[in-house]
Amino acid sequence: MDIGGTFTDVVTYDEQEGTFRAGKASTTPGRLSEGVLAGLDSVVDDPGEIGFLVHGTTQGLNAFLQRSGAPVLLLATAGVQDSYHIARGPRTRLYDLHYRKPTPLVRPRDVIGIGGRLAADGTELTPLDEQAVRDAARTARDGGYGAVAVAFLFSYLDPAHELAARAILVDELGADFTVSLSHEAAKQWREYERTSSAVLEAYTGPVVRSYLAELEQELDRRQLTAPLHVMQSSGGIVTAASARARPLQTLLSGPVGGAIAGSELSRRTGRPHLIGVDMGGTSFDVSLIVDGEPDVAAEASLEGLPMLMSVVNIHTVGAGGGSMAWSEAGGLRVGPRSAGARPGPACYGRGGTAATVTDANLMLGRIEAQGFAGGQMTLDPELARRAVGALAEEFDLDPMAMAEGICDVANATMAQAIRTITVSRGIEPRDSALVAFGGAGPMHAAFLAQELGISTTIVPRLPGAFSAWGMLQTRIRQDYTEPYFYLDEDLDPSDMAATLARVEAVALAALAHESVPDDRRTATHAIDIRYAAQEYTLTVSLTDAAEPEAPGFVKLIAERFAQAHQARYGHANLGAPIEFVMLRTTAFGDLGQPLPQRWPAARDAEFAHRRSPVRFGGRSFDTLVIQRDDLLVGHRFDGPAVVVEATATSVVPPGHSVALDDIGSLIITRHDDVVTGTDGGNPA
Amino acid sequence: MTTTVGIDPVTVEIIRNALNAAAEDMNATLIRSAYTPIIYECGDCVVALLDAAHQVLGQSAGLPIFLGNLETCTLATEERFGRGVWAPGDIWILNDSYLGGTHLNDITIFGPVFVGTELVGFTASRAHWIDVGSKDPGGSMDSISIFQEGLRMGPQKLVSGGADQQALIDLITTNVRFPYPTTGDMHAMIACIKMGEKRLQELVVRFGLDTLEQARDEIFTQTEILERDVIAAIPDGVYAAEGVLDNDGIDLDTPVPIRLTITVAGTAIDFDVTGSADQTLGPVNCGAAQAVSALRVGYKLLVSPDLPGNGGSFRSMTTQVRDGSVLGARSPAACQWYFSHLGLLIDMVARALAPVLPDRVAGASHGDSMIILTAGVDPRVNREFVSLEATVGGWGGWSGSDGESALINNVNGSLKDIPIEVVETRYPWRINQYRVRPDSGGAGRWRGGNGVVREYEAQADMSVSLWFERSRQPAWGLFGGQDAIGPDVVVNPGRPDERRLLKANGMAIKAGDVIRCATGGGGGYGDPVERTAADVRSDVADRFVTVEMAQVRYGVGPE
């Protein structure tokens, strides 16, 4: 179950039949659980038959975005308690005389300095001021605070002061009061980022907890016996009980399902590199699958506030179908201004008058006026024509040329944004395939692929529910970090191995707690390494916890690091001293994945279709219009074509051919290498 | 409006976006491959794509102070060696302060772009290298000639016909202290140049040079129209501001005045800094190209902050810089701290134009990098260390908002402070205090942001260099807003050997000594009397303003 801004998607997998089904319900912003349960009811007759349930929640994120989380009191090391507000002091917009930092979640008056200090080796310099903590607990109670975050210097080396503070807070405030400790939210150095992680967890935690409790109760009432699992930002899942303990991990889980689905598709289709394009009415998200795995970052930020935790990298670009076209100083502009969902594109008939990408697509015949957004809406072509026509007049262009020009500019801009993302990651787009999902992704994907020199575009089954499908493919995941700061020549490999073994035992025990059977538990290990005195690290995998004890380990790991450095950054300095910074252990519980459902094979080459005029490259083509479900394995056809289904429309330009793979994905292949159709508006 | 050129608006817009994206791809390549944090974390770099006439086609946002002077490097090369010097597969390097304008640490690498035998443009990148062999590691506080500041290169061929010029590379690596990271950054810049070359070639092949040039002219015209519209709205007249640096770092008693006169006539705007001080003995000089850059930053902040820069930018703008002045230095003037007066100049543009652009300007900022550089041996691991930190401070208030507290200065890009946990782990320092400095921002209807206090306690004997500026003229307020409090550095506060100083080179410090660095705030905006009592009490609750100063500056007592 995946809650989006407009719709809540539910995907089910029938273990006996081996079939997937998708359902949809309107998202209910006030009480999200209502929309979730309505969506569930639309595809499942008897909740008691559900054996496994995984949920991507946006509850914490919404509380953050609307700034409606719990008021947080922050306890920080006395003398340096302003670190959270100083926020390391960078400016992220350089041409801005009126720059303000991201708005912090607590005010300076909500921060209390607490005596007690550790040295850089973790030893105690001054003891914790316990009376100050007790006084702070009273402030929390009397001041109307809903949560307390505790972030002391060097707590990642020795958490004793933070743990002692929690004992006092619990004593004063009760066990149900949310207390977030920085070393638990993020066991890593860098006090500002760790403090910010703890504050974010404290701020959103109470909301997430009460939502999950409410949802579990409702599910119980419907005799659902399977445990509720919750998606994490890292791409793994945990039980709802774990999520309540570590709510920060759920914060950015919303769009992650698509990336997980992409990596599953990568495995099934044998394509190591994929570029995922998720385009909705108001958003355009790009994710990468590199060597079969989602591109995961070790830290993230939300509206500029940092979090130290593993997060699947989602790049939000431009504005989607609502991107507006307008004129500035005699030039055409398309996006990033957006008409949003309200008033939305002119053709929505909600009062919008600006020409948008959706209006242009409608005029060109690339979307159908009937049955838009899964039949929830009928578009008004006349309003689109009026909006695009007004702009065409300003530029002295034919309205149809204007419409195609708007799409061409939008496609070129989106493609360039994708290219810059791949350049930053060191990937060549033409070595990848493009995967299109979300309502509007398949409409633009083939054009983007053409701009990027990508020859294959894949539109999976149920592209509108691809993210929810991805959630069914995931595993239980628990992440552990252990700061471990040594120069290579100072490393004691047996100590490193012993530390890893200790963390692994803790991690596997936690999986047992999640009811993962013994033979389904695995742990992987990696080290964050960098060249001495560098700031950034790369995460380098180990074969197992005992690997550091292998002979010649330091030399071996330096070589492995150099290879990773070469691949990621384009150069390496084999022989230069390296620094170990952090040990990472990830425990996985494999719950078994649904087998791919084979899509039926065609008996003959014929399939139902009709023809309709659609404009490409300045001229009108008599274009195939096909219902998606009429296409079976073995069917092939050439573009131009438009493939219509409930949640999405796939547009196949001329010069492309389409086949179905055995699980029903559309495989769109470009069969000329000539760049066409994007020179814009040249009437044929 | 109808376009007047024979090219359709769709193609123009696709090309405009493609040129900006090409610059972004160059920048992403540089930042991805760079070795030192000053480039990939602080973004102390800039890239540009130029046409064959050295006009900017596309440029990354980059470090503002590097704005719009990369073309001076390709032009200077052409002036010296002739147009015929450009050949396919060549890449050039340059860091001469009097050509590039900045200090020797700023390296510009650039190359011609050919399609077949036709020269179609240039690509260029500039980035800060951590060391170029100056007399002290990373740069000196007290150099008095450029010959103390490191290796100085006029235009040199780094790659010839696709082959690395190993002799020159050896010369560079034997003259710098950290050859590993230096060659890493050099290769990142070469990769960036090649990325730009590839993108420009692709565009020429895809659209044809004629179409590209027609689109370029149209794009430049659009930018020019947008900028001239803003200038036209400014009433004609002469607007002036005067600023002053504390000193040149050598003669600590003599201030260095900077004078700016702006003349607006119709859609033209002229910036004149010829009245500024003569070049100084100490290292606060810069080449004229850099003074022009600083003025362009000031202009852009007020006129076109959101517009991508290109050859149509700054067409409405002229500049007058005096040769031999502190802003137009001649050899052998020292240039290590070339940016102290440039940050000042950027603030001064806003001050001069405040009467006519009251909603776009802001009170002055704390204004400089506020550097503490320490070196010695860390007794815990018995290894040498060098640490360099810039300290954040307050920015000015503006119509509609208080200024931000604890923010990096305007010439330092997106630099972050170093976390206390990293400082104490890496260097023999303990940080006793890191806090916002109350009352340091100027009072006003919109209050200036506050500076910070960062107090270091030495855990070993070491040497310390300091560069704290803007004490003679702390950040000024506007429209009745009050001036801020300036920087203050105290060694061993409260002890018998307590002393105050703002600049030092290689000062000896003993274990147990304390250095308390306080940075200035930003200027206020509007009369403090107009600030509501509720806002002042909120400031007191948030420790921005003390109870005492709430009474003194705002006349607001506790409820």
PDB file of C-alpha atoms in Angstrom, chain A residues 86-201:
ATOM      1  CA  ILE A  86      24.313  27.754  13.467  1.00  0.00           C
ATOM      2  CA  ALA A  87      23.720  24.764  11.176  1.00  0.00           C
ATOM      3  CA  ARG A  88      27.324  24.942   9.872  1.00  0.00           C
ATOM      4  CA  GLY A  89      26.584  28.250   8.162  1.00  0.00           C
ATOM      5  CA  PRO A  90      26.604  27.566   4.416  1.00  0.00           C
ATOM      6  CA  ARG A  91      24.561  29.463   1.840  1.00  0.00           C
ATOM      7  CA  THR A  92      22.993  27.211  -0.758  1.00  0.00           C
ATOM      8  CA  ARG A  93      21.712  30.004  -3.017  1.00  0.00           C
ATOM      9  CA  LEU A  94      24.701  32.115  -3.899  1.00  0.00           C
ATOM     10  CA  TYR A  95      23.023  35.055  -5.636  1.00  0.00           C
ATOM     11  CA  ASP A  96      20.710  35.935  -2.809  1.00  0.00           C
ATOM     12  CA  LEU A  97      21.229  38.972  -0.626  1.00  0.00           C
ATOM     13  CA  HIS A  98      18.141  37.872   1.295  1.00  0.00           C
ATOM     14  CA  TYR A  99      19.253  34.366   2.160  1.00  0.00           C
ATOM     15  CA  ARG A 100      17.730  32.623   5.166  1.00  0.00           C
ATOM     16  CA  LYS A 101      18.681  29.175   6.380  1.00  0.00           C
ATOM     17  CA  PRO A 102      16.185  26.323   6.242  1.00  0.00           C
ATOM     18  CA  THR A 103      13.653  26.938   8.996  1.00  0.00           C
ATOM     19  CA  PRO A 104      14.717  24.817  11.985  1.00  0.00           C
ATOM     20  CA  LEU A 105      12.169  22.663  13.796  1.00  0.00           C
ATOM     21  CA  VAL A 106      12.928  24.129  17.227  1.00  0.00           C
ATOM     22  CA  ARG A 107      13.423  27.756  18.237  1.00  0.00           C
ATOM     23  CA  PRO A 108      16.587  28.819  20.085  1.00  0.00           C
ATOM     24  CA  ARG A 109      14.496  29.183  23.239  1.00  0.00           C
ATOM     25  CA  ASP A 110      13.603  25.489  22.963  1.00  0.00           C
ATOM     26  CA  VAL A 111      17.255  24.500  23.403  1.00  0.00           C
ATOM     27  CA  ILE A 112      18.703  23.871  26.856  1.00  0.00           C
ATOM     28  CA  GLY A 113      22.453  23.526  27.434  1.00  0.00           C
ATOM     29  CA  ILE A 114      23.270  20.602  29.716  1.00  0.00           C
ATOM     30  CA  GLY A 115      26.607  20.339  31.536  1.00  0.00           C
ATOM     31  CA  GLY A 116      28.740  17.242  30.905  1.00  0.00           C
ATOM     32  CA  ARG A 117      31.436  16.738  28.332  1.00  0.00           C
ATOM     33  CA  LEU A 118      33.335  13.906  26.674  1.00  0.00           C
ATOM     34  CA  ALA A 119      36.739  14.228  24.996  1.00  0.00           C
ATOM     35  CA  ALA A 120      37.449  13.219  21.400  1.00  0.00           C
ATOM     36  CA  ASP A 121      38.469   9.713  22.570  1.00  0.00           C
ATOM     37  CA  GLY A 122      35.172   9.219  24.391  1.00  0.00           C
ATOM     38  CA  THR A 123      36.516   9.676  27.915  1.00  0.00           C
ATOM     39  CA  GLU A 124      34.567  11.821  30.340  1.00  0.00           C
ATOM     40  CA  LEU A 125      35.865  15.328  31.027  1.00  0.00           C
ATOM     41  CA  THR A 126      32.969  16.544  33.153  1.00  0.00           C
ATOM     42  CA  PRO A 127      30.086  14.437  34.475  1.00  0.00           C
ATOM     43  CA  LEU A 128      26.508  14.853  33.262  1.00  0.00           C
ATOM     44  CA  ASP A 129      24.603  17.580  35.123  1.00  0.00           C
ATOM     45  CA  GLU A 130      21.707  15.376  36.191  1.00  0.00           C
ATOM     46  CA  GLN A 131      19.852  18.139  37.987  1.00  0.00           C
ATOM     47  CA  ALA A 132      19.847  20.178  34.763  1.00  0.00           C
ATOM     48  CA  VAL A 133      18.246  17.232  32.945  1.00  0.00           C
ATOM     49  CA  ARG A 134      15.618  16.901  35.675  1.00  0.00           C
ATOM     50  CA  ASP A 135      14.854  20.631  35.441  1.00  0.00           C
ATOM     51  CA  ALA A 136      14.603  20.303  31.651  1.00  0.00           C
ATOM     52  CA  ALA A 137      12.095  17.440  32.049  1.00  0.00           C
ATOM     53  CA  ARG A 138       9.908  19.766  34.088  1.00  0.00           C
ATOM     54  CA  THR A 139      10.252  22.439  31.414  1.00  0.00           C
ATOM     55  CA  ALA A 140       9.143  19.869  28.843  1.00  0.00           C
ATOM     56  CA  ARG A 141       6.086  19.005  30.878  1.00  0.00           C
ATOM     57  CA  ASP A 142       5.125  22.535  31.919  1.00  0.00           C
ATOM     58  CA  GLY A 143       6.031  24.147  28.590  1.00  0.00           C
ATOM     59  CA  GLY A 144       3.672  22.017  26.499  1.00  0.00           C
ATOM     60  CA  TYR A 145       6.374  20.109  24.635  1.00  0.00           C
ATOM     61  CA  GLY A 146       5.402  16.871  22.906  1.00  0.00           C
ATOM     62  CA  ALA A 147       8.860  15.308  22.604  1.00  0.00           C
ATOM     63  CA  VAL A 148      12.444  15.719  23.797  1.00  0.00           C
ATOM     64  CA  ALA A 149      15.555  15.277  21.651  1.00  0.00           C
ATOM     65  CA  VAL A 150      18.908  14.723  23.353  1.00  0.00           C
ATOM     66  CA  ALA A 151      22.148  15.343  21.442  1.00  0.00           C
ATOM     67  CA  PHE A 152      25.461  15.473  23.298  1.00  0.00           C
ATOM     68  CA  LEU A 153      28.963  15.805  21.823  1.00  0.00           C
ATOM     69  CA  PHE A 154      30.739  12.497  21.092  1.00  0.00           C
ATOM     70  CA  SER A 155      27.721  10.392  22.135  1.00  0.00           C
ATOM     71  CA  TYR A 156      28.503   8.150  19.149  1.00  0.00           C
ATOM     72  CA  LEU A 157      31.649   7.089  21.024  1.00  0.00           C
ATOM     73  CA  ASP A 158      30.042   6.633  24.433  1.00  0.00           C
ATOM     74  CA  PRO A 159      26.271   7.016  24.826  1.00  0.00           C
ATOM     75  CA  ALA A 160      26.355   6.940  28.653  1.00  0.00           C
ATOM     76  CA  HIS A 161      25.333  10.599  29.103  1.00  0.00           C
ATOM     77  CA  GLU A 162      22.471  10.354  26.627  1.00  0.00           C
ATOM     78  CA  LEU A 163      21.238   7.112  28.193  1.00  0.00           C
ATOM     79  CA  ALA A 164      21.421   8.601  31.690  1.00  0.00           C
ATOM     80  CA  ALA A 165      19.485  11.626  30.445  1.00  0.00           C
ATOM     81  CA  ARG A 166      16.758   9.373  29.045  1.00  0.00           C
ATOM     82  CA  ALA A 167      16.451   7.505  32.329  1.00  0.00           C
ATOM     83  CA  ILE A 168      15.833  10.792  34.114  1.00  0.00           C
ATOM     84  CA  LEU A 169      13.383  12.012  31.433  1.00  0.00           C
ATOM     85  CA  VAL A 170      11.409   8.768  31.527  1.00  0.00           C
ATOM     86  CA  ASP A 171      11.359   8.952  35.301  1.00  0.00           C
ATOM     87  CA  GLU A 172       9.852  12.455  35.136  1.00  0.00           C
ATOM     88  CA  LEU A 173       7.676  12.212  32.012  1.00  0.00           C
ATOM     89  CA  GLY A 174       6.693   8.547  31.758  1.00  0.00           C
ATOM     90  CA  ALA A 175       7.651   5.847  29.300  1.00  0.00           C
ATOM     91  CA  ASP A 176       5.166   6.956  26.619  1.00  0.00           C
ATOM     92  CA  PHE A 177       6.735  10.378  26.205  1.00  0.00           C
ATOM     93  CA  THR A 178       8.850  10.530  23.022  1.00  0.00           C
ATOM     94  CA  VAL A 179      12.551  10.878  23.831  1.00  0.00           C
ATOM     95  CA  SER A 180      14.900  10.721  20.863  1.00  0.00           C
ATOM     96  CA  LEU A 181      18.620  10.190  21.508  1.00  0.00           C
ATOM     97  CA  SER A 182      21.073  11.317  18.848  1.00  0.00           C
ATOM     98  CA  HIS A 183      23.268   8.221  19.015  1.00  0.00           C
ATOM     99  CA  GLU A 184      20.211   6.066  18.329  1.00  0.00           C
ATOM    100  CA  ALA A 185      18.810   8.253  15.549  1.00  0.00           C
ATOM    101  CA  ALA A 186      22.233   8.368  13.847  1.00  0.00           C
ATOM    102  CA  LYS A 187      25.319   6.790  15.358  1.00  0.00           C
ATOM    103  CA  GLN A 188      27.785   8.951  13.419  1.00  0.00           C
ATOM    104  CA  TRP A 189      30.080  11.891  14.026  1.00  0.00           C
ATOM    105  CA  ARG A 190      29.222  15.493  13.061  1.00  0.00           C
ATOM    106  CA  GLU A 191      27.135  17.024  15.831  1.00  0.00           C
ATOM    107  CA  TYR A 192      24.920  19.246  13.680  1.00  0.00           C
ATOM    108  CA  GLU A 193      23.775  16.489  11.339  1.00  0.00           C
ATOM    109  CA  ARG A 194      23.310  14.021  14.221  1.00  0.00           C
ATOM    110  CA  THR A 195      21.356  16.574  16.256  1.00  0.00           C
ATOM    111  CA  SER A 196      19.195  17.373  13.240  1.00  0.00           C
ATOM    112  CA  SER A 197      18.440  13.646  12.802  1.00  0.00           C
ATOM    113  CA  ALA A 198      17.363  13.368  16.447  1.00  0.00           C
ATOM    114  CA  VAL A 199      15.216  16.497  16.231  1.00  0.00           C
ATOM    115  CA  LEU A 200      13.514  15.251  13.048  1.00  0.00           C
ATOM    116  CA  GLU A 201      12.787  11.950  14.742  1.00  0.00           C
TER     117      GLU A 201
END
